[in-house]
Amino acid sequence: MPNLSFKNFLKEIRFPYLLATSVLIIGLIFGGFEIIRITLLDDFDAEAIRNLHFSRGILTAISLLGWIVWTLYEFRKQFLAAIQHQGDQFRRIMNNASEAIIITDKTHTITFWNDAATSMLGWNRKDVVGKKLEDIIKIPVASRFAKRGQQEIELDVNDHEGQILFVALTMTSILDDEGNIEIYTYTMRNLTARAIRQAQMARSERMASLGHMAAGVAHEIGNPLTAISSIIQLLQRKIKDETQLEQLGRVRENINRITRIVRDLVDFSRPKSPEITTMNLNDTINEVIGLLKHDARCRNVQFNMELESNLPPIQAVPDQLYQVFLNFVLNAVDACEGISKPQVTLLSESDDLNVIIQIIDNGSGIPANIKERIFEPFFTTKEVGKGTGLGLSVSHNIISSLGGSIKLESKPGNTCFTVILPAVR
């Protein structure tokens, strides 16, 4: 940033110009007085001549002093204007930078905060300038590395709203002419979108591998399972003993459970591709809630629906989305287990491009370590026999195949799944 100091001001003054103009002024004054003396003062005595010379000296001194003061004033005005121009230019350049730039003095007090820093981190410039950097964001201070050093690291930082951003941070210490640290600069690039893309690519690769594996497992299990199920049904028709029938019933229940797992595996590995039609998600939500109101698991659950009346349609497969929202609502119901007044709320709304559905419950919330894995196939926190760990994974695949996305926000007492799908306008 431009530095206004007396030393720099003196460097800007053109002393040869001052000397030349001063000599010119002296020459003009002395020349004028000499002409007056020769032409008008021949009859004056010596005392009058001395007074004339004295007056000439005073006039010369006053003129020179006035000229020097006026010249210095003009130089100072031009110097300040140049400094102001450089400062404005510096701020424009910094504020138009795409990266967040923060400058602090040697005590780590913020002196500059550009527009990109406001956009990325959420704090306004006026709220942070003059404050300690560590009081605003938790990042390493630049004094921890050597003079004239530069260090780039990648780390997580929290913005004004508490959201975690993954950024590349470059820290630099800048020295003055004497070699002492004068300022520190911090430059941040937001890598969050890149990190999300990399995570999605890694997840897609894992899903592809698991898909191939799931298809093979489903095929190998499905054929003998069908034969076993047929034999059990035949035995149930022939055997009359109640104890044996009860045991066969248990066997058949477990076979049915295996069948459900195999069916989920098939859905996971080879999603169906029936005809896509134009549909309204409000109808799907009403159907799901209409069904679950008669389910024993939902007997004590209060369902709240706030559906946009003129919700735009979407392009999708109705049966698939029925499965998706059935999975979400059942998971919300399970999350409310043990809550005295369980509530599940479904909201629908739209913006210019998308239809947005939210499924909100007042359950215990989802821990951060589970949130990271919740869409992984076969990952479940439910007891054995209550879930296969494929419901949310299949739902995620269906929504992704339609060009949509799923967001999850959770804290104790409030978990919200947000499904976003492209609207048909």
Tab-separated table of C-alpha atoms in Angstrom:
chain	number	residue	atom	x	y	z
A	1	MET	CA	0.000	0.000	0.000
A	2	PRO	CA	1.400	3.506	-0.766
A	3	ASN	CA	3.394	4.998	2.115
A	4	LEU	CA	3.033	8.729	2.948
A	5	SER	CA	6.126	9.967	4.834
A	6	PHE	CA	8.259	13.133	4.989
A	7	LYS	CA	11.192	11.206	3.516
A	8	ASN	CA	9.147	10.136	0.504
A	9	PHE	CA	7.782	13.665	0.149
A	10	LEU	CA	11.310	15.119	0.022
A	11	LYS	CA	12.219	12.575	-2.647
A	12	GLU	CA	9.398	13.878	-4.812
A	13	ILE	CA	10.400	17.581	-4.601
A	14	ARG	CA	12.291	18.839	-7.696
A	15	PHE	CA	15.041	20.905	-6.053
A	16	PRO	CA	16.699	21.996	-9.363
A	17	TYR	CA	13.378	23.558	-10.308
A	18	LEU	CA	13.192	25.377	-6.966
A	19	LEU	CA	16.776	26.645	-7.346
A	20	ALA	CA	16.258	27.853	-10.909
A	21	THR	CA	13.016	29.664	-10.129
A	22	SER	CA	14.556	31.247	-7.014
A	23	VAL	CA	17.528	32.572	-9.045
A	24	LEU	CA	15.093	33.915	-11.638
A	25	ILE	CA	13.049	35.739	-8.997
A	26	ILE	CA	16.175	37.251	-7.447
A	27	GLY	CA	17.402	38.330	-10.873
A	28	LEU	CA	14.086	39.966	-11.731
A	29	ILE	CA	13.895	41.849	-8.443
A	30	PHE	CA	17.506	43.013	-8.538
A	31	GLY	CA	17.234	43.925	-12.216
A	32	GLY	CA	14.063	45.911	-11.616
A	33	PHE	CA	15.559	47.828	-8.729
A	34	GLU	CA	18.722	48.530	-10.737
A	35	ILE	CA	16.652	50.014	-13.568
A	36	ILE	CA	14.759	52.160	-11.067
A	37	ARG	CA	18.005	53.331	-9.462
A	38	ILE	CA	19.618	54.271	-12.772
A	39	THR	CA	16.636	56.009	-14.303
A	40	LEU	CA	14.940	57.639	-11.336
A	41	LEU	CA	17.327	57.905	-8.413
A	42	ASP	CA	20.408	59.724	-9.772
A	43	ASP	CA	19.759	62.734	-7.501
A	44	PHE	CA	19.208	60.653	-4.330
A	45	ASP	CA	21.776	60.814	-1.566
A	46	ALA	CA	23.629	57.815	-0.118
A	47	GLU	CA	21.078	57.315	2.676
A	48	ALA	CA	18.231	56.995	0.176
A	49	ILE	CA	20.249	54.525	-1.863
A	50	ARG	CA	20.905	52.397	1.248
A	51	ASN	CA	17.189	52.416	2.063
A	52	LEU	CA	16.454	51.338	-1.495
A	53	HIS	CA	18.908	48.424	-1.212
A	54	PHE	CA	17.412	47.449	2.157
A	55	SER	CA	13.900	47.495	0.691
A	56	ARG	CA	15.128	45.425	-2.225
A	57	GLY	CA	16.527	42.806	0.162
A	58	ILE	CA	13.299	42.637	2.171
A	59	LEU	CA	11.195	42.339	-0.991
A	60	THR	CA	13.512	39.635	-2.335
A	61	ALA	CA	13.311	37.634	0.910
A	62	ILE	CA	9.522	37.932	1.100
A	63	SER	CA	9.123	37.005	-2.567
A	64	LEU	CA	11.446	34.010	-2.266
A	65	LEU	CA	9.761	32.814	0.919
A	66	GLY	CA	6.303	33.188	-0.610
A	67	TRP	CA	7.400	31.424	-3.773
A	68	ILE	CA	8.969	28.548	-1.842
A	69	VAL	CA	5.907	28.147	0.438
A	70	TRP	CA	3.513	28.200	-2.525
A	71	THR	CA	5.705	25.768	-4.479
A	72	LEU	CA	5.961	23.353	-1.523
A	73	TYR	CA	2.196	23.577	-1.043
A	74	GLU	CA	1.600	22.690	-4.693
A	75	PHE	CA	4.131	19.873	-4.533
A	76	ARG	CA	2.460	18.535	-1.381
A	77	LYS	CA	-0.983	18.713	-2.984
A	78	GLN	CA	0.252	16.830	-6.051
A	79	PHE	CA	2.043	14.294	-3.847
A	80	LEU	CA	-1.088	13.649	-1.779
A	81	ALA	CA	-3.178	13.349	-4.948
A	82	ALA	CA	-0.706	10.795	-6.323
A	83	ILE	CA	-0.790	8.878	-3.050
A	84	GLN	CA	-4.609	8.937	-3.083
A	85	HIS	CA	-4.663	7.734	-6.689
A	86	GLN	CA	-2.243	4.918	-5.912
A	87	GLY	CA	-4.278	3.953	-2.850
A	88	ASP	CA	-7.520	3.908	-4.843
A	89	GLN	CA	-5.840	1.906	-7.594
A	90	PHE	CA	-4.451	-0.538	-5.027
A	91	ARG	CA	-7.892	-1.025	-3.462
A	92	ARG	CA	-9.550	-1.522	-6.864
A	93	ILE	CA	-6.976	-4.137	-7.846
A	94	MET	CA	-7.273	-5.966	-4.527
A	95	ASN	CA	-11.066	-5.827	-4.455
A	96	ASN	CA	-11.300	-7.186	-7.997
A	97	ALA	CA	-9.079	-10.149	-7.137
A	98	SER	CA	-10.867	-13.494	-7.215
A	99	GLU	CA	-9.022	-14.703	-4.120
A	100	ALA	CA	-9.651	-13.556	-0.569
A	101	ILE	CA	-6.836	-11.201	0.500
A	102	ILE	CA	-6.279	-10.149	4.102
A	103	ILE	CA	-3.466	-7.826	5.236
A	104	THR	CA	-2.405	-7.323	8.850
A	105	ASP	CA	0.263	-5.281	10.558
A	106	LYS	CA	3.075	-6.906	12.523
A	107	THR	CA	0.772	-7.312	15.546
A	108	HIS	CA	-1.717	-9.273	13.379
A	109	THR	CA	-4.285	-6.467	13.464
A	110	ILE	CA	-6.321	-6.477	10.259
A	111	THR	CA	-5.660	-3.419	8.076
A	112	PHE	CA	-7.151	-4.594	4.775
A	113	TRP	CA	-9.944	-7.017	3.869
A	114	ASN	CA	-10.976	-7.297	0.217
A	115	ASP	CA	-14.401	-7.960	-1.307
A	116	ALA	CA	-13.560	-11.586	-2.088
A	117	ALA	CA	-12.813	-12.166	1.609
A	118	THR	CA	-16.256	-10.788	2.432
A	119	SER	CA	-17.906	-13.037	-0.167
A	120	MET	CA	-15.994	-16.125	0.956
A	121	LEU	CA	-16.007	-15.694	4.735
A	122	GLY	CA	-19.095	-13.564	5.346
A	123	TRP	CA	-17.661	-10.759	7.509
A	124	ASN	CA	-17.991	-7.167	6.272
A	125	ARG	CA	-14.827	-5.090	5.988
A	126	LYS	CA	-15.994	-2.496	8.506
A	127	ASP	CA	-16.604	-5.210	11.105
A	128	VAL	CA	-13.102	-6.709	10.950
A	129	VAL	CA	-10.612	-3.915	10.172
A	130	GLY	CA	-8.829	-3.006	13.394
A	131	LYS	CA	-9.440	-6.383	15.023
A	132	LYS	CA	-6.990	-9.201	15.649
A	133	LEU	CA	-6.997	-11.804	12.887
A	134	GLU	CA	-7.179	-14.716	15.334
A	135	ASP	CA	-10.378	-13.230	16.797
A	136	ILE	CA	-12.078	-13.527	13.393
A	137	ILE	CA	-10.836	-16.730	11.787
A	138	LYS	CA	-8.735	-19.512	13.210
A	139	ILE	CA	-5.745	-19.746	10.870
A	140	PRO	CA	-1.991	-19.931	11.572
A	141	VAL	CA	-0.452	-16.482	12.005
A	142	ALA	CA	2.320	-15.627	9.576
A	143	SER	CA	4.827	-14.753	12.300
A	144	ARG	CA	5.359	-18.464	12.846
A	145	PHE	CA	7.518	-18.730	9.759
A	146	ALA	CA	10.748	-17.016	8.733
A	147	LYS	CA	11.215	-13.473	7.480
A	148	ARG	CA	10.464	-13.066	3.785
A	149	GLY	CA	9.008	-16.537	4.045
A	150	GLN	CA	6.028	-17.806	2.144
A	151	GLN	CA	4.027	-20.842	3.059
A	152	GLU	CA	0.999	-22.452	1.417
A	153	ILE	CA	-1.155	-24.920	3.278
A	154	GLU	CA	-4.598	-26.455	2.813
A	155	LEU	CA	-6.920	-26.416	5.792
A	156	ASP	CA	-10.509	-26.085	6.990
A	157	VAL	CA	-11.780	-22.699	8.199
A	158	ASN	CA	-15.160	-21.635	9.528
A	159	ASP	CA	-17.024	-18.791	7.868
A	160	HIS	CA	-19.245	-16.251	9.628
A	161	GLU	CA	-22.161	-18.731	9.693
A	162	GLY	CA	-20.019	-21.534	11.097
A	163	GLN	CA	-19.928	-23.467	7.826
A	164	ILE	CA	-16.666	-25.292	7.135
A	165	LEU	CA	-14.716	-24.208	4.044
A	166	PHE	CA	-11.741	-26.070	2.616
A	167	VAL	CA	-9.212	-23.454	1.475
A	168	ALA	CA	-5.667	-23.076	0.190
A	169	LEU	CA	-3.975	-20.445	2.362
A	170	THR	CA	-0.810	-18.605	1.292
A	171	MET	CA	0.900	-16.603	4.048
A	172	THR	CA	3.653	-14.070	3.344
A	173	SER	CA	5.677	-11.716	5.552
A	174	ILE	CA	6.828	-8.423	3.967
A	175	LEU	CA	9.778	-6.402	5.294
A	176	ASP	CA	10.467	-2.669	5.341
A	177	ASP	CA	13.701	-1.018	4.127
A	178	GLU	CA	15.441	-1.802	7.424
A	179	GLY	CA	14.627	-5.511	7.195
A	180	ASN	CA	11.952	-5.516	9.881
A	181	ILE	CA	8.570	-7.158	9.370
A	182	GLU	CA	6.070	-4.508	8.332
A	183	ILE	CA	2.966	-6.438	7.226
A	184	TYR	CA	1.641	-9.941	6.732
A	185	THR	CA	-0.539	-10.983	3.793
A	186	TYR	CA	-2.939	-13.904	3.719
A	187	THR	CA	-4.380	-15.120	0.416
A	188	MET	CA	-7.122	-17.753	0.393
A	189	ARG	CA	-8.599	-19.808	-2.450
A	190	ASN	CA	-11.840	-21.666	-1.804
A	191	LEU	CA	-11.274	-25.330	-2.659
A	192	THR	CA	-14.571	-26.558	-1.218
A	193	ALA	CA	-16.205	-27.187	-4.603
A	194	ARG	CA	-13.107	-29.024	-5.821
A	195	ALA	CA	-13.025	-31.171	-2.689
A	196	ILE	CA	-16.713	-32.016	-3.148
A	197	ARG	CA	-16.123	-32.993	-6.785
A	198	GLN	CA	-13.193	-35.189	-5.801
A	199	ALA	CA	-15.272	-36.838	-3.085
A	200	GLN	CA	-18.109	-37.409	-5.561
A	201	MET	CA	-15.709	-38.936	-8.088
A	202	ALA	CA	-14.238	-41.209	-5.438
A	203	ARG	CA	-17.720	-42.190	-4.330
A	204	SER	CA	-18.770	-42.894	-7.929
A	205	GLU	CA	-15.772	-45.175	-8.358
A	206	ARG	CA	-16.612	-47.020	-5.150
A	207	MET	CA	-20.237	-47.295	-6.203
A	208	ALA	CA	-19.288	-48.712	-9.594
A	209	SER	CA	-17.110	-51.368	-7.963
A	210	LEU	CA	-19.785	-52.207	-5.429
A	211	GLY	CA	-22.374	-52.344	-8.195
A	212	HIS	CA	-20.470	-55.046	-10.039
A	213	MET	CA	-19.967	-56.954	-6.820
A	214	ALA	CA	-23.622	-56.581	-5.806
A	215	ALA	CA	-24.848	-57.877	-9.163
A	216	GLY	CA	-22.735	-61.008	-8.813
A	217	VAL	CA	-23.748	-61.621	-5.199
A	218	ALA	CA	-27.448	-61.115	-5.977
A	219	HIS	CA	-27.290	-63.582	-8.849
A	220	GLU	CA	-25.441	-66.242	-6.839
A	221	ILE	CA	-27.787	-65.932	-3.856
A	222	GLY	CA	-31.023	-65.474	-5.774
A	223	ASN	CA	-31.111	-68.817	-7.591
A	224	PRO	CA	-30.615	-71.165	-4.601
A	225	LEU	CA	-32.827	-68.916	-2.486
A	226	THR	CA	-35.743	-69.420	-4.866
A	227	ALA	CA	-35.312	-73.188	-4.623
A	228	ILE	CA	-35.158	-73.120	-0.815
A	229	SER	CA	-38.252	-70.911	-0.602
A	230	SER	CA	-40.216	-73.303	-2.838
A	231	ILE	CA	-39.240	-76.311	-0.704
A	232	ILE	CA	-40.257	-74.502	2.509
A	233	GLN	CA	-43.666	-73.652	1.057
A	234	LEU	CA	-44.123	-77.296	0.009
A	235	LEU	CA	-43.220	-78.528	3.502
A	236	GLN	CA	-45.630	-76.046	5.105
A	237	ARG	CA	-48.469	-77.521	3.082
A	238	LYS	CA	-47.610	-81.125	4.010
A	239	ILE	CA	-46.549	-80.898	7.666
A	240	LYS	CA	-49.278	-80.754	10.321
A	241	ASP	CA	-47.180	-80.544	13.497
A	242	GLU	CA	-47.560	-77.062	15.036
A	243	THR	CA	-44.008	-76.926	16.392
A	244	GLN	CA	-42.517	-77.830	13.044
A	245	LEU	CA	-44.795	-75.352	11.254
A	246	GLU	CA	-43.668	-72.614	13.647
A	247	GLN	CA	-40.028	-73.432	12.937
A	248	LEU	CA	-40.700	-73.448	9.187
A	249	GLY	CA	-42.411	-70.071	9.567
A	250	ARG	CA	-39.284	-68.644	11.190
A	251	VAL	CA	-37.184	-70.086	8.395
A	252	ARG	CA	-39.471	-68.516	5.827
A	253	GLU	CA	-39.333	-65.123	7.582
A	254	ASN	CA	-35.550	-65.162	7.358
A	255	ILE	CA	-35.726	-66.287	3.727
A	256	ASN	CA	-38.014	-63.319	3.027
A	257	ARG	CA	-35.475	-61.051	4.727
A	258	ILE	CA	-32.715	-62.440	2.518
A	259	THR	CA	-35.003	-61.918	-0.482
A	260	ARG	CA	-35.446	-58.249	0.436
A	261	ILE	CA	-31.689	-57.834	0.731
A	262	VAL	CA	-31.179	-59.473	-2.662
A	263	ARG	CA	-33.855	-57.241	-4.185
A	264	ASP	CA	-32.124	-54.177	-2.744
A	265	LEU	CA	-28.841	-55.447	-4.147
A	266	VAL	CA	-30.384	-55.777	-7.592
A	267	ASP	CA	-31.901	-52.282	-7.352
A	268	PHE	CA	-28.541	-50.949	-6.263
A	269	SER	CA	-26.506	-52.646	-8.978
A	270	ARG	CA	-28.923	-52.407	-11.888
A	271	PRO	CA	-31.379	-49.557	-11.362
A	272	LYS	CA	-34.514	-49.977	-13.394
A	273	SER	CA	-34.967	-47.702	-16.379
A	274	PRO	CA	-38.717	-47.504	-16.932
A	275	GLU	CA	-40.295	-44.658	-18.834
A	276	ILE	CA	-39.805	-41.187	-17.388
A	277	THR	CA	-42.980	-39.118	-17.131
A	278	THR	CA	-43.996	-35.654	-15.964
A	279	MET	CA	-45.164	-35.831	-12.362
A	280	ASN	CA	-45.945	-33.711	-9.318
A	281	LEU	CA	-44.010	-34.470	-6.148
A	282	ASN	CA	-46.858	-33.257	-3.937
A	283	ASP	CA	-48.888	-36.253	-5.147
A	284	THR	CA	-46.044	-38.623	-4.286
A	285	ILE	CA	-45.679	-37.142	-0.792
A	286	ASN	CA	-49.417	-37.426	-0.154
A	287	GLU	CA	-49.368	-41.072	-1.256
A	288	VAL	CA	-46.430	-41.896	1.023
A	289	ILE	CA	-47.981	-40.225	4.076
A	290	GLY	CA	-51.377	-41.754	3.286
A	291	LEU	CA	-49.785	-45.204	3.386
A	292	LEU	CA	-47.663	-44.655	6.502
A	293	LYS	CA	-50.532	-43.307	8.598
A	294	HIS	CA	-51.767	-46.905	8.757
A	295	ASP	CA	-48.316	-48.300	9.639
A	296	ALA	CA	-47.872	-49.416	13.254
A	297	ARG	CA	-44.463	-47.718	13.435
A	298	CYS	CA	-46.076	-44.352	12.717
A	299	ARG	CA	-48.957	-44.638	15.177
A	300	ASN	CA	-47.668	-41.902	17.514
A	301	VAL	CA	-45.904	-39.768	14.911
A	302	GLN	CA	-47.375	-36.381	13.996
A	303	PHE	CA	-46.981	-35.706	10.275
A	304	ASN	CA	-46.912	-32.049	9.187
A	305	MET	CA	-47.128	-31.141	5.518
A	306	GLU	CA	-46.485	-27.684	4.078
A	307	LEU	CA	-46.750	-28.170	0.338
A	308	GLU	CA	-46.511	-25.397	-2.258
A	309	SER	CA	-49.872	-25.239	-4.003
A	310	ASN	CA	-48.510	-24.528	-7.484
A	311	LEU	CA	-45.458	-26.763	-7.316
A	312	PRO	CA	-43.903	-27.145	-10.793
A	313	PRO	CA	-43.783	-30.687	-12.209
A	314	ILE	CA	-40.606	-32.699	-12.704
A	315	GLN	CA	-39.470	-35.426	-15.095
A	316	ALA	CA	-39.001	-38.722	-13.233
A	317	VAL	CA	-40.178	-42.291	-12.703
A	318	PRO	CA	-43.059	-42.141	-10.172
A	319	ASP	CA	-42.359	-45.555	-8.613
A	320	GLN	CA	-38.717	-44.699	-8.051
A	321	LEU	CA	-39.491	-41.413	-6.305
A	322	TYR	CA	-42.178	-43.128	-4.255
A	323	GLN	CA	-39.426	-45.483	-3.050
A	324	VAL	CA	-37.081	-42.536	-2.376
A	325	PHE	CA	-39.504	-40.575	-0.197
A	326	LEU	CA	-40.771	-43.703	1.530
A	327	ASN	CA	-37.150	-44.399	2.543
A	328	PHE	CA	-36.634	-40.846	3.800
A	329	VAL	CA	-39.856	-40.727	5.819
A	330	LEU	CA	-39.309	-44.171	7.354
A	331	ASN	CA	-35.792	-43.148	8.366
A	332	ALA	CA	-37.218	-39.977	9.925
A	333	VAL	CA	-39.771	-42.057	11.841
A	334	ASP	CA	-37.039	-44.408	13.077
A	335	ALA	CA	-34.940	-41.399	14.168
A	336	CYS	CA	-37.827	-40.236	16.383
A	337	GLU	CA	-37.958	-43.498	18.304
A	338	GLY	CA	-37.949	-42.747	22.018
A	339	ILE	CA	-39.055	-39.113	21.533
A	340	SER	CA	-42.098	-38.140	23.615
A	341	LYS	CA	-43.739	-36.103	20.834
A	342	PRO	CA	-42.270	-37.321	17.531
A	343	GLN	CA	-42.871	-35.079	14.527
A	344	VAL	CA	-42.004	-35.464	10.861
A	345	THR	CA	-42.473	-32.423	8.613
A	346	LEU	CA	-42.498	-32.451	4.818
A	347	LEU	CA	-42.070	-29.167	2.938
A	348	SER	CA	-42.248	-28.546	-0.789
A	349	GLU	CA	-41.227	-25.345	-2.563
A	350	SER	CA	-39.623	-24.184	-5.783
A	351	ASP	CA	-37.301	-21.559	-7.196
A	352	ASP	CA	-36.617	-20.509	-10.776
A	353	LEU	CA	-34.904	-23.790	-11.653
A	354	ASN	CA	-35.692	-26.476	-9.099
A	355	VAL	CA	-38.274	-28.235	-6.992
A	356	ILE	CA	-37.139	-28.555	-3.381
A	357	ILE	CA	-38.451	-31.106	-0.883
A	358	GLN	CA	-37.423	-31.160	2.781
A	359	ILE	CA	-37.984	-34.022	5.227
A	360	ILE	CA	-37.467	-32.810	8.803
A	361	ASP	CA	-37.671	-34.776	12.048
A	362	ASN	CA	-37.184	-33.867	15.699
A	363	GLY	CA	-35.155	-36.949	16.535
A	364	SER	CA	-31.792	-37.231	18.221
A	365	GLY	CA	-29.786	-36.045	15.198
A	366	ILE	CA	-26.977	-37.639	13.205
A	367	PRO	CA	-23.371	-37.460	14.488
A	368	ALA	CA	-20.789	-35.908	12.149
A	369	ASN	CA	-18.881	-39.164	11.650
A	370	ILE	CA	-22.078	-40.899	10.509
A	371	LYS	CA	-23.135	-38.016	8.223
A	372	GLU	CA	-20.011	-38.599	6.144
A	373	ARG	CA	-20.971	-42.220	5.458
A	374	ILE	CA	-24.746	-42.136	5.461
A	375	PHE	CA	-25.115	-42.597	1.688
A	376	GLU	CA	-22.610	-45.444	1.500
A	377	PRO	CA	-24.122	-48.802	0.501
A	378	PHE	CA	-24.580	-51.309	3.341
A	379	PHE	CA	-23.884	-48.651	5.971
A	380	THR	CA	-26.560	-48.643	8.668
A	381	THR	CA	-26.864	-47.751	12.345
A	382	LYS	CA	-29.993	-49.842	12.816
A	383	GLU	CA	-30.104	-53.132	14.658
A	384	VAL	CA	-29.562	-56.352	12.765
A	385	GLY	CA	-32.720	-57.253	10.899
A	386	LYS	CA	-34.105	-53.685	10.806
A	387	GLY	CA	-32.202	-52.361	7.807
A	388	THR	CA	-29.986	-53.418	4.925
A	389	GLY	CA	-28.035	-50.165	4.609
A	390	LEU	CA	-29.088	-49.773	0.973
A	391	GLY	CA	-32.167	-47.538	1.209
A	392	LEU	CA	-30.405	-44.167	1.278
A	393	SER	CA	-27.735	-45.335	-1.155
A	394	VAL	CA	-30.363	-46.392	-3.698
A	395	SER	CA	-32.246	-43.128	-3.095
A	396	HIS	CA	-29.070	-41.132	-3.690
A	397	ASN	CA	-28.460	-42.971	-6.957
A	398	ILE	CA	-32.014	-42.315	-8.155
A	399	ILE	CA	-31.876	-38.584	-7.362
A	400	SER	CA	-28.422	-38.251	-8.958
A	401	SER	CA	-29.615	-40.019	-12.121
A	402	LEU	CA	-32.335	-37.357	-12.450
A	403	GLY	CA	-29.802	-34.520	-12.246
A	404	GLY	CA	-30.706	-33.712	-8.662
A	405	SER	CA	-28.908	-33.608	-5.334
A	406	ILE	CA	-29.460	-34.408	-1.664
A	407	LYS	CA	-28.266	-32.238	1.218
A	408	LEU	CA	-28.162	-33.220	4.867
A	409	GLU	CA	-28.167	-30.916	7.882
A	410	SER	CA	-28.414	-32.342	11.371
A	411	LYS	CA	-28.160	-31.347	14.997
A	412	PRO	CA	-29.774	-32.757	18.140
A	413	GLY	CA	-33.519	-32.302	17.843
A	414	ASN	CA	-33.501	-31.440	14.149
A	415	THR	CA	-32.441	-33.408	11.085
A	416	CYS	CA	-33.291	-32.185	7.591
A	417	PHE	CA	-32.829	-33.998	4.289
A	418	THR	CA	-33.235	-31.629	1.321
A	419	VAL	CA	-33.946	-33.153	-2.091
A	420	ILE	CA	-33.423	-30.832	-5.074
A	421	LEU	CA	-34.670	-31.834	-8.535
A	422	PRO	CA	-34.816	-29.867	-11.814
A	423	ALA	CA	-38.258	-28.396	-12.459
A	424	VAL	CA	-40.127	-28.502	-15.755
A	425	ARG	CA	-41.173	-24.954	-16.681
